[in-house]
Every structure is written in structure tokens, then in C-alpha cells.
Amino acid sequence: MANANQTLPAFLLLGFSDLKALQGPLFWVVLLVYLVTLLGNFLIILLTQVSPVLHSPMYFFLCHLSMVEVLYTTDIVPRTLADLASPHPQAISFWGCAAQMYNFIVLGISECCLLTAMAYDRYVAICRPLHYSTLMSQQACAAMVGISWLLGIITATTHSSLIFTLPFPSRPTIPHFLCDILPVLRLASAGKHRSEISVMTATVVFIMVPFSLIVTSYARILGAILAMASTQSRHKVFSTCSSHLLVVSLFFGTASITYIRPREGSSVTTDRILSLFYTIITPMLNPIIYTLRNKEVTRALWHVVKR
């Protein structure tokens, strides 16, 4: 990525070093959230593997979503904990920063696509039930998951190549706790305007296109629900979608605020709080939402506990 004759700079991650009084409490909060995230997502993965009730396309996607959440938080949280445990800002190598951003983008884009696949699954199940076994076959589901990962890899490779071939100062300082796209891009000495336009265009596309597909799916689902004569049937169908809708709202809501909102008026503190929410808090909430609001997952959990 970089010129072989050029000394690669190390990036200084400021993290939360300006909030020294909060570093100790924040360390324990982040650690607790991380452990709950791992426990919740590994539990979802286990349940989808051992419970025959959860051997369906929806839970196949949910299993992969939980895998993404585990990898996503593990890419960020251990480094954040190490920085919070230190009284001084810590440096991250050029390649370490590039690797963290690459993994971050791969997993973020994959999650967008998986959430879209889950919305499509609900659309087919409710609006085209007679074609469900054909449209959501094992091969079709595996292809959707594979495409999700492939799009993440292509996007991450493109973004990383654009960003890390730019010239950086000898001691670049990132006012953040991770190597996120915009904070790193703003440090570039030259050529960042063109790269920023390219990166932001791709980011908006990969947020808005999946979100538009999800909205379209649920608009048709809503039409099908309103056409049902039985109130009980409406409630049953809606309950199968509510968990996914809540997870989609959390993910795309925070992502849109972070990457699409105007830069004017934004502050470093606001950026860090938003990033803390969608990189650490949201992955913890997802398995909780699916466990508490989904009767099939709850029944499978109690069955495993009894066994």
C-alpha cells in the first residue's frame, strides 16, 4: 500500500485520554459489555446449531450475524481496553491501523448485507409462502451469506487501498479510540479530498441501498399483514418481524448518524460516543433482543437448559 522507500508512520490513538477520571470506570463497563456480547452471541450460535427448531433460513442468517458481531467487537474492544488501562495515549502501527480498519469495514458491510438477507427471508415467508422452499433453499441462503462476505472484502480492499496510499504526517494523531474511516482520512497530507468523496459515496451506497431494500421488504410485509382478516394472525406475523426490525433500527440508525450526518457541528466527543454505541453496545443488544422477543429462540434456550 505504501511506498517502500517511505518510513511508515505509527498512528497515535488518543482514545479517551482526555477523560482521565472516566477511564477506570469506562474500562470495567466496556469489559463487562464485551463479555456479555461474547456470551450472548456464542449462545445464539450454539442454539442455532443444536436446536432442530432453529434449523431454518432465518436462524441460519442469525447464526452468521452473531459470528460477525463476535469478530466485529473482537477487532476493536481488546485494543480499546488496553488503551483505557494505560494513563497515556497509545500508538498503533501503520499496518495495525490498516488491519483494524480493513476488518472493521469487512464486518460492517457483511452485517448490512446479512440484515438485508434476513428482511428478504421475512418477505418471502409472509408474502410468497408457496415459493419459500425454492427461493430460500440451502444453496440460496449459502450464496447470500457468501455474497455478503464478498461485498465486505471488496469494499474493505477498495477503501483501504484508497486511504493508506495517501501521504500522512510523521506523527499522525487520531482523536478516536479506533482507526475509523473518517478520522484517519482527515489526517492525510494531500489528495484526501478525492479519496474522501470516493469513500463517502461508497459508504452512503452501502448504507442506503441495503436500508432501502429492507424498507421495501417491510412495506410489502405491512401490506400483507393489513390484508389479513384475523387479528391473531396479524399479531403472530408481526411478532416474527419485530426483533429484526429493532436490530435494523439500531444498526442503520447509528450508522446513518455517524457517516451521513453533516460534518459541521459535529464534535470529537459526539463521534466517540456514537462509535462506542454501534461498535460495542449494539452487538451486545442484538442477542438480547432476539432472545427476549423471539419465542422460538426462548423455547430453544429453555429446552437446552433443561437438557
Short mmCIF file of C-alpha atoms in Angstrom, two decimals:
data_model
loop_
_atom_site.label_atom_id
_atom_site.label_comp_id
_atom_site.label_asym_id
_atom_site.label_seq_id
_atom_site.Cartn_x
_atom_site.Cartn_y
_atom_site.Cartn_z
CA MET A 1 0.00 0.00 0.00
CA ALA A 2 2.78 2.39 0.85
CA ASN A 3 5.99 3.40 -0.89
CA ALA A 4 8.79 1.00 0.07
CA ASN A 5 11.27 3.89 0.48
CA GLN A 6 8.96 5.79 2.82
CA THR A 7 9.04 5.29 6.56
CA LEU A 8 5.59 4.19 7.62
CA PRO A 9 4.21 6.37 10.43
CA ALA A 10 2.69 4.98 13.61
CA PHE A 11 -0.71 6.44 14.50
CA LEU A 12 -1.32 7.81 17.97
CA LEU A 13 -4.80 6.86 19.19
CA LEU A 14 -5.97 9.46 21.71
CA GLY A 15 -8.91 7.29 22.76
CA PHE A 16 -10.38 8.65 26.00
CA SER A 17 -7.11 10.05 27.36
CA ASP A 18 -8.72 13.49 27.77
CA LEU A 19 -11.26 11.95 30.17
CA LYS A 20 -8.82 10.52 32.72
CA ALA A 21 -11.36 10.47 35.55
CA LEU A 22 -13.66 8.23 33.44
CA GLN A 23 -11.01 5.85 32.08
CA GLY A 24 -11.16 3.47 35.06
CA PRO A 25 -14.97 3.14 35.21
CA LEU A 26 -15.16 3.04 31.41
CA PHE A 27 -12.65 0.16 31.31
CA TRP A 28 -14.87 -2.01 33.52
CA VAL A 29 -18.05 -1.03 31.66
CA VAL A 30 -16.51 -1.87 28.26
CA LEU A 31 -15.09 -5.13 29.62
CA LEU A 32 -18.47 -6.16 31.05
CA VAL A 33 -20.29 -5.28 27.82
CA TYR A 34 -17.70 -7.23 25.80
CA LEU A 35 -18.11 -10.35 27.96
CA VAL A 36 -21.91 -10.14 27.72
CA THR A 37 -21.59 -9.68 23.94
CA LEU A 38 -19.43 -12.79 23.61
CA LEU A 39 -21.71 -14.82 25.87
CA GLY A 40 -24.92 -13.73 24.12
CA ASN A 41 -23.66 -14.23 20.57
CA PHE A 42 -21.98 -17.57 21.30
CA LEU A 43 -25.26 -18.67 22.90
CA ILE A 44 -27.16 -17.77 19.70
CA ILE A 45 -24.59 -19.68 17.62
CA LEU A 46 -24.89 -22.71 19.92
CA LEU A 47 -28.70 -22.68 19.90
CA THR A 48 -28.93 -22.45 16.10
CA GLN A 49 -26.61 -25.45 15.81
CA VAL A 50 -28.12 -27.81 18.43
CA SER A 51 -31.83 -26.95 18.30
CA PRO A 52 -33.79 -28.50 15.39
CA VAL A 53 -36.46 -25.80 15.83
CA LEU A 54 -33.92 -23.19 14.72
CA HIS A 55 -32.76 -25.04 11.59
CA SER A 56 -34.37 -22.59 9.19
CA PRO A 57 -33.04 -19.85 6.85
CA MET A 58 -33.86 -17.05 9.32
CA TYR A 59 -31.74 -18.61 12.05
CA PHE A 60 -29.02 -19.59 9.57
CA PHE A 61 -28.62 -15.87 8.87
CA LEU A 62 -28.88 -15.07 12.58
CA CYS A 63 -26.05 -17.52 13.31
CA HIS A 64 -23.81 -15.77 10.79
CA LEU A 65 -24.86 -12.37 12.13
CA SER A 66 -23.74 -13.45 15.62
CA MET A 67 -20.41 -14.63 14.18
CA VAL A 68 -19.95 -11.21 12.60
CA GLU A 69 -20.76 -9.48 15.91
CA VAL A 70 -18.17 -11.57 17.78
CA LEU A 71 -15.46 -10.79 15.20
CA TYR A 72 -16.56 -7.14 14.95
CA THR A 73 -16.20 -6.43 18.68
CA THR A 74 -13.03 -8.51 18.97
CA ASP A 75 -11.44 -6.36 16.27
CA ILE A 76 -11.99 -3.25 18.41
CA VAL A 77 -12.59 -3.93 22.11
CA PRO A 78 -9.32 -5.63 23.22
CA ARG A 79 -7.32 -2.72 21.81
CA THR A 80 -9.72 -0.22 23.42
CA LEU A 81 -9.38 -1.97 26.80
CA ALA A 82 -5.57 -1.83 26.56
CA ASP A 83 -5.75 1.90 25.80
CA LEU A 84 -8.18 2.53 28.69
CA ALA A 85 -5.82 0.68 31.07
CA SER A 86 -2.95 2.98 30.12
CA PRO A 87 -2.66 6.52 31.55
CA HIS A 88 -1.17 7.78 28.28
CA PRO A 89 -2.33 7.61 24.64
CA GLN A 90 -1.03 4.51 22.87
CA ALA A 91 0.45 4.22 19.38
CA ILE A 92 -0.75 1.71 16.80
CA SER A 93 1.48 0.72 13.89
CA PHE A 94 0.67 1.69 10.31
CA TRP A 95 -0.20 -1.89 9.39
CA GLY A 96 -2.04 -2.44 12.67
CA CYS A 97 -4.27 0.54 11.89
CA ALA A 98 -4.79 -0.65 8.31
CA ALA A 99 -5.70 -4.16 9.52
CA GLN A 100 -8.17 -2.86 12.11
CA MET A 101 -9.91 -0.66 9.54
CA TYR A 102 -9.94 -3.46 6.95
CA ASN A 103 -11.60 -5.91 9.36
CA PHE A 104 -13.97 -3.19 10.59
CA ILE A 105 -15.19 -2.48 7.04
CA VAL A 106 -15.46 -6.15 6.02
CA LEU A 107 -17.57 -6.98 9.05
CA GLY A 108 -19.67 -3.78 8.89
CA ILE A 109 -20.61 -4.30 5.22
CA SER A 110 -21.25 -8.01 5.81
CA GLU A 111 -23.64 -7.12 8.64
CA CYS A 112 -25.52 -4.69 6.38
CA CYS A 113 -25.97 -7.41 3.77
CA LEU A 114 -26.95 -10.09 6.30
CA LEU A 115 -29.64 -7.83 7.76
CA THR A 116 -30.93 -7.28 4.22
CA ALA A 117 -30.99 -11.05 3.58
CA MET A 118 -32.96 -11.54 6.81
CA ALA A 119 -35.52 -8.95 5.66
CA TYR A 120 -35.83 -10.73 2.31
CA ASP A 121 -36.37 -14.02 4.16
CA ARG A 122 -39.27 -12.50 6.12
CA TYR A 123 -40.72 -11.04 2.90
CA VAL A 124 -40.67 -14.42 1.13
CA ALA A 125 -42.05 -16.25 4.20
CA ILE A 126 -45.01 -13.87 4.57
CA CYS A 127 -45.74 -12.62 1.06
CA ARG A 128 -44.71 -15.65 -1.06
CA PRO A 129 -45.06 -18.66 1.25
CA LEU A 130 -45.72 -21.14 -1.57
CA HIS A 131 -42.31 -20.34 -3.11
CA TYR A 132 -40.43 -20.20 0.21
CA SER A 133 -38.70 -23.59 -0.04
CA THR A 134 -37.46 -22.75 -3.55
CA LEU A 135 -36.40 -19.13 -3.03
CA MET A 136 -34.84 -19.78 0.38
CA SER A 137 -33.19 -23.13 -0.33
CA GLN A 138 -29.98 -24.11 1.44
CA GLN A 139 -27.96 -23.21 -1.65
CA ALA A 140 -29.66 -19.81 -1.97
CA CYS A 141 -29.00 -18.98 1.71
CA ALA A 142 -25.36 -20.04 1.45
CA ALA A 143 -24.99 -17.87 -1.68
CA MET A 144 -26.46 -14.83 0.14
CA VAL A 145 -24.03 -15.27 3.03
CA GLY A 146 -21.12 -15.73 0.61
CA ILE A 147 -22.08 -12.58 -1.32
CA SER A 148 -22.32 -10.65 1.98
CA TRP A 149 -18.72 -11.56 2.85
CA LEU A 150 -17.52 -10.95 -0.72
CA LEU A 151 -19.02 -7.45 -0.84
CA GLY A 152 -17.41 -6.70 2.53
CA ILE A 153 -13.99 -7.86 1.29
CA ILE A 154 -14.26 -5.89 -1.99
CA THR A 155 -15.34 -2.71 -0.18
CA ALA A 156 -12.65 -3.03 2.50
CA THR A 157 -9.93 -3.64 -0.08
CA THR A 158 -11.02 -0.61 -2.11
CA HIS A 159 -11.34 1.71 0.90
CA SER A 160 -8.06 0.60 2.50
CA SER A 161 -6.17 0.98 -0.78
CA LEU A 162 -7.54 4.49 -1.28
CA ILE A 163 -6.80 5.63 2.27
CA PHE A 164 -3.47 4.01 3.12
CA THR A 165 -1.73 5.02 -0.12
CA LEU A 166 -2.19 8.69 0.86
CA PRO A 167 0.72 10.59 2.46
CA PHE A 168 0.43 11.06 6.24
CA PRO A 169 2.34 13.30 8.68
CA SER A 170 5.29 11.75 10.52
CA ARG A 171 3.31 11.59 13.79
CA PRO A 172 -0.40 11.38 12.88
CA THR A 173 -2.75 11.67 15.85
CA ILE A 174 -6.23 10.14 15.69
CA PRO A 175 -8.75 11.76 18.10
CA HIS A 176 -10.59 8.45 18.41
CA PHE A 177 -10.35 5.02 20.06
CA LEU A 178 -10.20 3.10 16.74
CA CYS A 179 -8.92 3.52 13.20
CA ASP A 180 -12.26 4.55 11.73
CA ILE A 181 -12.53 5.71 8.12
CA LEU A 182 -13.17 9.45 8.52
CA PRO A 183 -10.75 10.22 11.42
CA VAL A 184 -7.88 8.53 9.54
CA LEU A 185 -8.78 10.05 6.18
CA ARG A 186 -8.77 13.58 7.67
CA LEU A 187 -5.12 13.12 8.68
CA ALA A 188 -3.88 12.69 5.11
CA SER A 189 -1.47 15.42 3.95
CA ALA A 190 -2.65 15.55 0.33
CA GLY A 191 -5.13 14.00 -2.07
CA LYS A 192 -7.66 13.34 0.67
CA HIS A 193 -10.49 15.31 -0.93
CA ARG A 194 -10.86 12.94 -3.90
CA SER A 195 -10.47 9.89 -1.66
CA GLU A 196 -12.98 11.28 0.84
CA ILE A 197 -15.57 11.74 -1.91
CA SER A 198 -14.99 8.17 -3.19
CA VAL A 199 -15.08 6.64 0.28
CA MET A 200 -18.14 8.58 1.39
CA THR A 201 -20.01 7.75 -1.84
CA ALA A 202 -19.35 4.04 -1.31
CA THR A 203 -20.28 4.31 2.37
CA VAL A 204 -23.59 6.02 1.61
CA VAL A 205 -24.37 3.42 -1.08
CA PHE A 206 -23.69 0.52 1.29
CA ILE A 207 -25.85 2.08 3.99
CA MET A 208 -28.72 3.41 1.91
CA VAL A 209 -29.11 0.59 -0.66
CA PRO A 210 -29.49 -2.21 1.94
CA PHE A 211 -31.69 0.04 4.07
CA SER A 212 -33.90 0.83 1.05
CA LEU A 213 -34.25 -2.88 0.26
CA ILE A 214 -35.19 -3.59 3.89
CA VAL A 215 -37.78 -0.79 3.88
CA THR A 216 -39.23 -2.11 0.60
CA SER A 217 -39.47 -5.64 2.05
CA TYR A 218 -41.25 -4.44 5.16
CA ALA A 219 -43.58 -2.18 3.20
CA ARG A 220 -44.81 -5.26 1.33
CA ILE A 221 -44.95 -7.26 4.56
CA LEU A 222 -47.06 -4.49 6.12
CA GLY A 223 -49.44 -4.64 3.16
CA ALA A 224 -49.76 -8.41 3.61
CA ILE A 225 -50.40 -8.01 7.35
CA LEU A 226 -53.13 -5.41 6.81
CA ALA A 227 -54.81 -7.74 4.31
CA MET A 228 -55.14 -10.49 6.93
CA ALA A 229 -58.62 -10.90 8.37
CA SER A 230 -57.58 -12.38 11.72
CA THR A 231 -56.12 -10.12 14.43
CA GLN A 232 -54.35 -13.13 15.90
CA SER A 233 -52.65 -13.84 12.55
CA ARG A 234 -51.54 -10.21 12.30
CA HIS A 235 -50.04 -10.31 15.78
CA LYS A 236 -48.24 -13.59 15.08
CA VAL A 237 -46.72 -12.34 11.83
CA PHE A 238 -45.69 -9.02 13.34
CA SER A 239 -44.03 -10.74 16.32
CA THR A 240 -41.80 -12.73 13.94
CA CYS A 241 -40.52 -9.46 12.42
CA SER A 242 -40.27 -7.20 15.49
CA SER A 243 -36.85 -8.46 16.64
CA HIS A 244 -35.29 -7.94 13.23
CA LEU A 245 -36.89 -4.51 12.86
CA LEU A 246 -35.45 -3.39 16.19
CA VAL A 247 -31.95 -4.64 15.32
CA VAL A 248 -32.14 -2.93 11.90
CA SER A 249 -33.21 0.35 13.53
CA LEU A 250 -30.29 0.24 15.97
CA PHE A 251 -27.68 -0.63 13.35
CA PHE A 252 -28.74 1.63 10.47
CA GLY A 253 -29.80 4.46 12.80
CA THR A 254 -26.38 4.82 14.44
CA ALA A 255 -24.52 4.15 11.16
CA SER A 256 -26.50 6.84 9.34
CA ILE A 257 -25.95 9.40 12.10
CA THR A 258 -22.23 8.61 12.16
CA TYR A 259 -21.41 8.56 8.45
CA ILE A 260 -24.12 10.54 6.67
CA ARG A 261 -24.74 13.47 9.00
CA PRO A 262 -23.13 16.84 8.08
CA ARG A 263 -19.61 17.34 9.45
CA GLU A 264 -20.47 20.88 10.54
CA GLY A 265 -21.37 20.99 14.20
CA SER A 266 -20.03 17.52 14.95
CA SER A 267 -17.52 17.15 17.79
CA VAL A 268 -14.87 14.61 18.72
CA THR A 269 -16.84 13.64 21.84
CA THR A 270 -20.03 13.05 19.83
CA ASP A 271 -18.15 10.94 17.28
CA ARG A 272 -16.62 8.79 20.02
CA ILE A 273 -19.95 8.28 21.82
CA LEU A 274 -21.69 7.25 18.57
CA SER A 275 -18.84 4.91 17.67
CA LEU A 276 -18.88 3.42 21.18
CA PHE A 277 -22.58 2.72 20.77
CA TYR A 278 -22.53 0.98 17.38
CA THR A 279 -19.24 -0.89 17.88
CA ILE A 280 -19.72 -2.08 21.48
CA ILE A 281 -23.30 -1.56 22.74
CA THR A 282 -25.29 -2.66 19.66
CA PRO A 283 -23.52 -6.07 19.32
CA MET A 284 -24.44 -6.72 22.97
CA LEU A 285 -28.10 -5.75 22.46
CA ASN A 286 -28.70 -7.89 19.36
CA PRO A 287 -28.63 -11.34 21.05
CA ILE A 288 -30.63 -9.93 23.99
CA ILE A 289 -33.32 -8.65 21.59
CA TYR A 290 -33.53 -11.96 19.72
CA THR A 291 -33.58 -13.98 22.95
CA LEU A 292 -36.21 -11.94 24.78
CA ARG A 293 -38.50 -11.01 21.87
CA ASN A 294 -38.38 -14.25 19.86
CA LYS A 295 -40.47 -17.12 21.23
CA GLU A 296 -38.71 -19.78 19.15
CA VAL A 297 -35.27 -18.75 20.46
CA THR A 298 -36.64 -18.55 24.02
CA ARG A 299 -38.16 -22.05 23.76
CA ALA A 300 -34.94 -23.44 22.30
CA LEU A 301 -32.95 -21.85 25.14
CA TRP A 302 -35.17 -23.37 27.83
CA HIS A 303 -35.05 -26.76 26.10
CA VAL A 304 -31.22 -26.68 26.10
CA VAL A 305 -31.17 -25.57 29.76
CA LYS A 306 -33.48 -28.43 30.75
CA ARG A 307 -31.34 -30.95 28.87
#
